[in-house]
Amino acid sequence: MSFERWKDTAIIIPARNEAERIGDCLTALAPQCNDRVHVILVVNNTDDDTAKIATAAAGRLGIDLTVLDLTFPPEWGSARHGGRAAPWPWNRCLICARS
């Protein structure tokens, strides 16, 4: 009998102009990411290098990352809508923190 593991958990990180912090965020998250975890970074209305820095950090840290680089209408105001609406079959955890 064989058992195939599936990625069954997605961590969704909404981000806007987070180039200075996204590397630290992914570094802190990396120890919790096993072979069942997929990270979705929803970058919205960003004019910095958030997506580029996150992609490089994820590669270095071994994180399975998808970047959704989106532009939302101003009345939406949040990347959370994009990540939650994405057609992913996994359980989801939404990280939404600002300091």
XYZ file of C-alpha atoms in Angstrom:
99
model
C 0.000 0.000 0.000
C 1.398 3.379 -0.913
C 0.550 6.674 0.659
C 0.908 9.814 -1.408
C 1.132 13.069 0.489
C -0.734 16.029 -0.883
C -0.300 19.653 -0.095
C -3.382 20.291 1.974
C -2.630 23.615 3.628
C -2.178 27.008 2.021
C -0.866 30.019 3.884
C -2.052 33.247 2.262
C -0.036 36.402 2.833
C -1.520 39.665 1.540
C 1.173 42.257 0.847
C 1.428 45.799 -0.419
C 4.820 47.502 -0.614
C 6.390 45.052 1.850
C 9.851 44.794 0.234
C 11.567 45.718 3.513
C 9.716 43.068 5.554
C 8.749 40.155 3.288
C 12.127 38.400 3.577
C 11.920 38.404 7.381
C 8.319 37.195 7.224
C 9.223 34.227 5.021
C 12.317 33.458 7.094
C 10.149 33.260 10.227
C 7.584 31.135 8.399
C 10.051 28.673 6.815
C 10.504 26.325 9.826
C 6.738 25.748 9.836
C 6.530 24.902 6.126
C 6.710 21.185 5.487
C 5.951 19.242 2.306
C 2.197 19.691 2.876
C 2.275 23.513 2.954
C 1.937 25.891 0.022
C 2.415 29.637 0.540
C 0.458 32.101 -1.592
C 1.693 35.689 -1.581
C -0.999 38.048 -2.858
C 0.792 41.239 -3.852
C -1.618 44.062 -4.586
C -1.102 47.519 -6.035
C 2.596 47.378 -5.180
C 5.240 49.645 -6.644
C 8.281 48.085 -4.950
C 10.132 44.746 -5.270
C 7.980 42.728 -2.847
C 7.311 39.891 -5.325
C 10.918 39.681 -6.534
C 12.346 39.616 -3.001
C 9.776 37.035 -1.856
C 10.530 34.755 -4.793
C 14.266 34.894 -4.083
C 13.748 34.299 -0.344
C 11.381 31.376 -0.941
C 13.900 29.728 -3.255
C 16.667 30.158 -0.706
C 14.468 28.867 2.148
C 12.850 25.980 0.274
C 9.323 27.392 0.552
C 6.752 26.323 -2.054
C 5.543 29.795 -3.080
C 3.061 31.131 -5.602
C 3.017 34.887 -6.126
C -0.214 36.468 -7.320
C 0.768 39.970 -8.433
C -2.566 41.733 -8.766
C -3.955 45.207 -9.174
C -7.257 45.760 -7.436
C -9.627 48.681 -7.832
C -9.164 51.214 -5.023
C -12.592 50.388 -3.574
C -11.460 46.807 -2.842
C -8.550 47.949 -0.737
C -7.299 44.504 0.243
C -5.330 41.577 -1.177
C -7.212 39.276 1.187
C -10.048 39.119 -1.331
C -7.755 37.744 -4.047
C -6.140 35.075 -1.899
C -9.366 33.868 -0.353
C -11.133 33.760 -3.713
C -8.351 31.802 -5.432
C -9.538 28.305 -6.449
C -7.096 26.372 -4.243
C -8.249 22.989 -2.909
C -6.396 23.340 0.400
C -7.184 24.415 3.903
C -6.179 28.047 4.227
C -4.500 30.172 6.840
C -4.562 33.922 6.305
C -1.660 35.888 7.732
C -2.551 39.548 8.002
C -0.284 41.522 10.305
C 0.907 45.104 10.347
C 3.287 46.633 12.812
